[in-house]
Structure formats: structure tokens, C-alpha cells
mmCIF file of C-alpha atoms and ligand atoms in Angstrom:
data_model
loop_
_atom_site.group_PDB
_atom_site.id
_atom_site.type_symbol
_atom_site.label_atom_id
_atom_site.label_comp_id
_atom_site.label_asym_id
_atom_site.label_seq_id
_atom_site.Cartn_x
_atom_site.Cartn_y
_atom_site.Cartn_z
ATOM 1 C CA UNK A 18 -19.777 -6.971 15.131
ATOM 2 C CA UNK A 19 -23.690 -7.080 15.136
ATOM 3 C CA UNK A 20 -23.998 -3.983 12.570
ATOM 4 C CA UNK A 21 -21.326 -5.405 9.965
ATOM 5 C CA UNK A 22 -23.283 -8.819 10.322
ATOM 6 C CA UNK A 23 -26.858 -6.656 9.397
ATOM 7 C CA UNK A 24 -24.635 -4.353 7.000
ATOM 8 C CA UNK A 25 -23.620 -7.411 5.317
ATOM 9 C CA UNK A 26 -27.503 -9.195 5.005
ATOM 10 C CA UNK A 27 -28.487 -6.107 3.306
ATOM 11 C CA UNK A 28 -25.745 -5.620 0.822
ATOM 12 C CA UNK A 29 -27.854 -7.946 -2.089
ATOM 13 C CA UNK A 30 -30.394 -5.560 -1.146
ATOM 14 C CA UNK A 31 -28.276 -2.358 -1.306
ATOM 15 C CA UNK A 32 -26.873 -3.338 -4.642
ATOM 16 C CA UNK A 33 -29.846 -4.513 -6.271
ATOM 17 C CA UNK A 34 -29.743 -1.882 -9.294
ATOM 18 C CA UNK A 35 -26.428 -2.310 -10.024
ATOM 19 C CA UNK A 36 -26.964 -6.310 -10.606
ATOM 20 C CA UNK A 37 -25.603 -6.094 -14.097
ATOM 21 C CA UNK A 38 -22.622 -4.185 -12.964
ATOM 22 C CA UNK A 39 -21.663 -7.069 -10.346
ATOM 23 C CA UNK A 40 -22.372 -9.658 -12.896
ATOM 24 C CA UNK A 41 -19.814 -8.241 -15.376
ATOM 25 C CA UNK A 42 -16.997 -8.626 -12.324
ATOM 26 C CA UNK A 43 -17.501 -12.286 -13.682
ATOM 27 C CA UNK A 44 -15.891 -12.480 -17.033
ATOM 28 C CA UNK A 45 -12.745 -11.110 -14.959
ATOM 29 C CA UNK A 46 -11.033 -8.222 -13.599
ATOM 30 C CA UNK A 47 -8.556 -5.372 -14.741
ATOM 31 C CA UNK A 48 -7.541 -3.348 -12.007
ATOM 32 C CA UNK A 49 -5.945 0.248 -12.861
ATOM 33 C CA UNK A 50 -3.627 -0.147 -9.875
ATOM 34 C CA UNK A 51 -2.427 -2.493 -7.149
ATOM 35 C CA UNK A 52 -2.808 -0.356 -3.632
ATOM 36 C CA UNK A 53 -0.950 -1.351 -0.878
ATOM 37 C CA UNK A 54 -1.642 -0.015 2.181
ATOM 38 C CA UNK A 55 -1.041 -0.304 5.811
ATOM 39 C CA UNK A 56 -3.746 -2.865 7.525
ATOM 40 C CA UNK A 57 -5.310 -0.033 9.661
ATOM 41 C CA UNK A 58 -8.287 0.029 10.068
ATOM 42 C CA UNK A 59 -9.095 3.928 9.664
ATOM 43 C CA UNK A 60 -7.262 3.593 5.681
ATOM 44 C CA UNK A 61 -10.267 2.419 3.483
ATOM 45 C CA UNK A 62 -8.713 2.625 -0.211
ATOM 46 C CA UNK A 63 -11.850 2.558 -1.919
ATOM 47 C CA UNK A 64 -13.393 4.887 -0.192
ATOM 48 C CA UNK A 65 -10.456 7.386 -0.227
ATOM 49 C CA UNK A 66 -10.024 6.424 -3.915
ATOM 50 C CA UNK A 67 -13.992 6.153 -4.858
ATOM 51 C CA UNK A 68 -12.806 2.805 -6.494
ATOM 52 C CA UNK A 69 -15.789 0.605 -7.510
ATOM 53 C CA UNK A 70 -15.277 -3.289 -7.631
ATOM 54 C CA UNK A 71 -12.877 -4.337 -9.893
ATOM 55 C CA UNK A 72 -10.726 -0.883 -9.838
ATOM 56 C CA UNK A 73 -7.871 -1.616 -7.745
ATOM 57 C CA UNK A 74 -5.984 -4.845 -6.223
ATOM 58 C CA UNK A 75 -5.583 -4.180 -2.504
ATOM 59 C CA UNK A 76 -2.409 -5.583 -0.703
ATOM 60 C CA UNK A 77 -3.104 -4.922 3.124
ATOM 61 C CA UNK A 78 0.308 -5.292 5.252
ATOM 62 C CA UNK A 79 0.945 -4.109 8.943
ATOM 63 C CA UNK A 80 2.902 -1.098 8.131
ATOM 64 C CA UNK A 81 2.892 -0.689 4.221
ATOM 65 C CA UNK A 82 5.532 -3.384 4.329
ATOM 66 C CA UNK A 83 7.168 -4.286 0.995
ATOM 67 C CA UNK A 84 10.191 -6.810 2.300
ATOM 68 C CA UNK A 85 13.078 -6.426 0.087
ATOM 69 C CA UNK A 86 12.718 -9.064 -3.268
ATOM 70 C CA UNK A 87 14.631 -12.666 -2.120
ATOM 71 C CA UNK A 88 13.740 -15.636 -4.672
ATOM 72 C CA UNK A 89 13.408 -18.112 -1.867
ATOM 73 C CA UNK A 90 11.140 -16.920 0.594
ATOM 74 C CA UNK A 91 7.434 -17.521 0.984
ATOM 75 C CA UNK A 92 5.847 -14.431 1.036
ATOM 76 C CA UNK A 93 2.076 -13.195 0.169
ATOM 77 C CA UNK A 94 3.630 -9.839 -0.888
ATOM 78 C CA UNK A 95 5.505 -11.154 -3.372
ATOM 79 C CA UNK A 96 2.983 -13.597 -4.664
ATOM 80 C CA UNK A 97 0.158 -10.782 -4.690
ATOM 81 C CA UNK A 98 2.713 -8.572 -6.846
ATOM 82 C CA UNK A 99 3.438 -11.090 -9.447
ATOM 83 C CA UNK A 100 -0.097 -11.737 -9.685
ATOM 84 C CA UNK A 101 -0.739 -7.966 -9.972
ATOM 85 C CA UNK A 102 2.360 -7.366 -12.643
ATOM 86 C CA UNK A 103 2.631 -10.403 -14.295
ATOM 87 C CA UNK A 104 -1.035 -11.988 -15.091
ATOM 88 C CA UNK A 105 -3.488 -8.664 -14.265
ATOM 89 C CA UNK A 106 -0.759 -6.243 -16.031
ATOM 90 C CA UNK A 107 -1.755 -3.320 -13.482
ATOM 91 C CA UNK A 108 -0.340 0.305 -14.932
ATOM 92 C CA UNK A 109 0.317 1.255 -11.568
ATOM 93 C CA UNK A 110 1.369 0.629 -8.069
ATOM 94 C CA UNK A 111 0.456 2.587 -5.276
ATOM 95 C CA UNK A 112 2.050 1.955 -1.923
ATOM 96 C CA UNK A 113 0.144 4.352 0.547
ATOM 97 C CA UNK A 114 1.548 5.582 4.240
ATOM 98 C CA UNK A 115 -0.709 7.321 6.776
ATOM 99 C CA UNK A 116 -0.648 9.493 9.804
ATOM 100 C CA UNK A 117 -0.508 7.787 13.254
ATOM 101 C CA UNK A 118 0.843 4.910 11.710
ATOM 102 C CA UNK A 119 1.508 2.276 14.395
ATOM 103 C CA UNK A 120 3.731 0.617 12.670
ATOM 104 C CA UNK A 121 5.929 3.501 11.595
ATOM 105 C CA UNK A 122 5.429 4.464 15.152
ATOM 106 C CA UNK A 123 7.027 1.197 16.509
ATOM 107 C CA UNK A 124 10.374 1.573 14.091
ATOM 108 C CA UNK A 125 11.067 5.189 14.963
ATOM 109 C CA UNK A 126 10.331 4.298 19.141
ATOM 110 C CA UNK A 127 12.009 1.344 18.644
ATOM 111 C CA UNK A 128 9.932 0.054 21.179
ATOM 112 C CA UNK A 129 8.913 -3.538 20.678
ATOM 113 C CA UNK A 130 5.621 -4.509 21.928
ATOM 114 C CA UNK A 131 6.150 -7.861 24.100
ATOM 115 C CA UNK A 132 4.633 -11.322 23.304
ATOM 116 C CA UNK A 133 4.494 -10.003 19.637
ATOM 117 C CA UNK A 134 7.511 -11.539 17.610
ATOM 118 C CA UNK A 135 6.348 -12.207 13.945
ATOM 119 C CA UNK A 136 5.074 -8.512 14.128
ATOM 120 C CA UNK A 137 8.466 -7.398 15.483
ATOM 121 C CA UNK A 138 9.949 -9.551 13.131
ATOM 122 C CA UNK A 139 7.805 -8.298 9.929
ATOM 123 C CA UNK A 140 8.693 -4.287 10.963
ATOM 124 C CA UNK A 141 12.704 -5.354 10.832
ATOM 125 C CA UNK A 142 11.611 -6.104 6.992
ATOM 126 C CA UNK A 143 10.896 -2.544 6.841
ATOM 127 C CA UNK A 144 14.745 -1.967 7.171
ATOM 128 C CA UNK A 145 13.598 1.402 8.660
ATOM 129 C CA UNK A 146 16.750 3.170 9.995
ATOM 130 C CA UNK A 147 16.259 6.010 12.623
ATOM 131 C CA UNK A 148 18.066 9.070 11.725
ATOM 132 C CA UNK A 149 18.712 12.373 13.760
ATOM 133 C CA UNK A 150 14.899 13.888 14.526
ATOM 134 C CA UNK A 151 13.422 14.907 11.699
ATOM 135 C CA UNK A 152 10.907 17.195 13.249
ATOM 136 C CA UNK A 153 8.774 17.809 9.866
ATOM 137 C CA UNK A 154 5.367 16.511 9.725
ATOM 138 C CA UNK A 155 5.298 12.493 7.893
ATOM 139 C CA UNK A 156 9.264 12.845 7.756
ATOM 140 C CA UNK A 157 8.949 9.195 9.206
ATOM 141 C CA UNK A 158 6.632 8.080 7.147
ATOM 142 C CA UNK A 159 8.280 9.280 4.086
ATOM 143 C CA UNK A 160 11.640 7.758 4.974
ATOM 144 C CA UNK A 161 9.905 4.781 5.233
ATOM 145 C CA UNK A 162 7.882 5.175 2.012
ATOM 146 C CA UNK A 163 11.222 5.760 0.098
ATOM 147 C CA UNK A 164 12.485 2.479 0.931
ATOM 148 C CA UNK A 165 9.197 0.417 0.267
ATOM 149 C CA UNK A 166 9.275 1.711 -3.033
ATOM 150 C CA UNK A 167 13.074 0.811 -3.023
ATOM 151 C CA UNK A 168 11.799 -2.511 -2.367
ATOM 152 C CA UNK A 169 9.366 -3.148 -5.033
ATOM 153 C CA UNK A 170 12.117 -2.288 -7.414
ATOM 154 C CA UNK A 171 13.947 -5.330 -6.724
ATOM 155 C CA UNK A 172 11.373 -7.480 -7.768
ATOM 156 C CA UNK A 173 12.374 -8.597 -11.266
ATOM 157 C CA UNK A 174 8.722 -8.822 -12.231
ATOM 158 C CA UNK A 175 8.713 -5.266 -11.360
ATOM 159 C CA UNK A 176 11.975 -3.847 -12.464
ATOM 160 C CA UNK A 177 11.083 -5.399 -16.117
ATOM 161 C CA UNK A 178 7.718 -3.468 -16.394
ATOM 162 C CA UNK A 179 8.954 -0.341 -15.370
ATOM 163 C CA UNK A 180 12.083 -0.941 -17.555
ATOM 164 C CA UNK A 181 9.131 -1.218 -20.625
ATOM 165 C CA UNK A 182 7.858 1.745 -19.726
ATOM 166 C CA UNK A 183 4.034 -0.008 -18.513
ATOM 167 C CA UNK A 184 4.435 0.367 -15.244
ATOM 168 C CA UNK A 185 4.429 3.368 -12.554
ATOM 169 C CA UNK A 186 5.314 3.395 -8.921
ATOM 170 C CA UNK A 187 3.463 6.405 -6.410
ATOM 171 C CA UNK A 188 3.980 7.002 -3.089
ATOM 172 C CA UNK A 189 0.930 8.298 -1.253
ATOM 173 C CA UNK A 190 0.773 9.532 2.384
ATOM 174 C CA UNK A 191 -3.282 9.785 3.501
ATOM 175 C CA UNK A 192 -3.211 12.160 6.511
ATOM 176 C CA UNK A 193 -6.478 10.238 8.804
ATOM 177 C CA UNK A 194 -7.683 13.316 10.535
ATOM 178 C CA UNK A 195 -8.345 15.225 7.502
ATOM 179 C CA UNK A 196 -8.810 12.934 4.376
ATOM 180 C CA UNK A 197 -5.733 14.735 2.901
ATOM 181 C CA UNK A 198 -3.684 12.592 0.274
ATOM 182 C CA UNK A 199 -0.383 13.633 -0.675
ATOM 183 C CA UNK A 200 2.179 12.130 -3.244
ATOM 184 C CA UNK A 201 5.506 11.895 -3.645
ATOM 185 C CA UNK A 202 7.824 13.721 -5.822
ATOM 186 C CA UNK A 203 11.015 11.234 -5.833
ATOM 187 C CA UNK A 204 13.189 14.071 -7.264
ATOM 188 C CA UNK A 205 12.207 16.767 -4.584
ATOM 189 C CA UNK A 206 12.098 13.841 -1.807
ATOM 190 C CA UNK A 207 8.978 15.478 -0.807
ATOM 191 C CA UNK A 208 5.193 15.343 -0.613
ATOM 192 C CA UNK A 209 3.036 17.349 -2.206
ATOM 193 C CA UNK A 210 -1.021 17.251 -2.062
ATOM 194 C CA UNK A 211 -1.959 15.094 -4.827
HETATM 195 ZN ZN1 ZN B 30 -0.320 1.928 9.675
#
């Protein structure tokens, strides 16, 4: 913890000469995407993306969870998407998968970690449903994509902007051992490098 404590009593320092830069952030932001990724630790967005402050919304999750859209629950996801859609008007939503996923990991074991029920809980939301092995690399993972962006669909918020036509939806698998990104082609059902 001792080096992000000094890391973070040098940033003023580190960002000195782009003062003007961070006092723009200010007057207000207008990210070009909302990212959600998994909460792991070894997927940094910005760095993958080279996003500077102000570029992109982040919506961390265990998992890349979107839960299916219902009007009466309390939720951070859906708050942080209505935000994102409906007052920021992003152009784009990103939700991003990665290799080694723990999460993804869990649904396709099945095996629930004990003494951990809201994070057993929270992967149900995933409504991840095992099918016969699928041997090929991030098959999982794209399964699992498919239906997160299934998800965000049946937010109305969401579902009216991509109705308009100002609004796009990407599915991005980051592979952690190489840096790789790949995207998803929804008519293929398959990833391709991006
Ligand atoms: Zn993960």
C-alpha cells in the first residue's frame, strides 16, 4: 500500500504541466464511452484504452455484470447507466470481458465460494447458463458477453438511444497475458482483434 500512498503524494507533482488540462475537467465532462468492465484488478481501461481524464465513464462490476433492467430494484448499474445515457449522452457503451476471469470462472465451475453470498448472489444476475464444453478459447466469456449486452438492451434509457440511432453497444474481450483486445461481431457471434 506504501508505494500507491507515495504514488499518490507525487501525482500534483507528476501532473504539474498539464495544470490547465485538469482545470478544464471543471466546467464538466463528456465522455466518448461508458466502459464497463470486470473489477479485476489486472483490467486498467485507461491504460488499455490510453483514455485521458474525462474520456470514458468507468462502471467496475465483479464479473462485467449488467443484471437484467427491473424498474424497482436499487442498483448502481442501473443508476450509473442512466447517468451515462440520459444526462452525459455517451455515443457508446463498451462492456469489456477478460481472460482468467474469476467470475466467469465461478459460473462455468459452478463452484460457489463459501461464506460469500451477495457475490454468489450477484453472478446468478449474470443468468450465465452452462452449455455442452465449448472447448474454444473465451467461448465462456463470450457467452457471457452476449447476454450482458442482452441486458443493457432492456434498459429503456438504452433501448431509446439506440432506437435514435446515438447510441452503440461493443463487446470487448482483453486477453491479460498479452494486451490483446478483441471485439465482437454480433452477426458472426465471434471475436475478432479489434
Ligand atoms: Zn473478471
Amino acid at each position: 500500500m506504501q508505494s500507491l500512498i507515495e504514488n499518490a503524494r507525487a501525482f500534483p507533482s507528476s501532473v504539474a504541466e498539464r495544470r490547465d488540462d485538469l482545470a478544464a475537467l471543471a466546467d464538466g465532462q463528456r465522455p466518448q464511452a461508458l466502459f464497463i468492465a470486470c473489477s479485476d484488478s489486472r483490467v486498467v481501461p485507461s491504460l488499455i484504452t490510453g483514455a485521458r481524464p474525462g474520456e470514458i465513464l468507468e462502471l467496475r462490476t465483479a464479473g462485467n455484470i449488467v443484471p437484467r433492467h427491473r424498474s424497482e430494484a436499487d442498483c448502481g448499474v442501473g443508476a450509473t447507466l442512466e447517468f451515462a445515457v440520459i444526462a452525459l449522452q455517451v455515443p457508446n457503451i463498451v462492456v469489456c470481458g477478460h481472460s482468467c476471469c474469476d467470475a466467469v470462472q465461478g459460473m462455468v465451475t459452478d463452484k460457489q465460494p463459501p461464506g460469500m453470498a451477495l457475490f454468489n448472489r450477484w453472478l446468478q444476475r449474470a443468468e450465465y447458463h452452462s452449455r455442452p464444453a465449448a472447448p474454444r478459447k473465451g467461448a465462456a466469456t463470450q457467452r457471457h458477453l452476449e447476454t450482458q449486452l442482452k441486458h443493457l438492451r432492456s434498459y429503456p434509457c438504452v433501448a431509446r438511444r439506440l432506437q435514435e440511432r446515438r447510441l452503440r453497444l461493443h463487446g470487448w474481450f482483453y486477453e491479460i497475458t498479452s494486451g490483446e483486445v478483441f471485439t465482437y461481431e454480433s452477426r458472426e457471434r465471434m471475436f475478432r482483434p479489434l
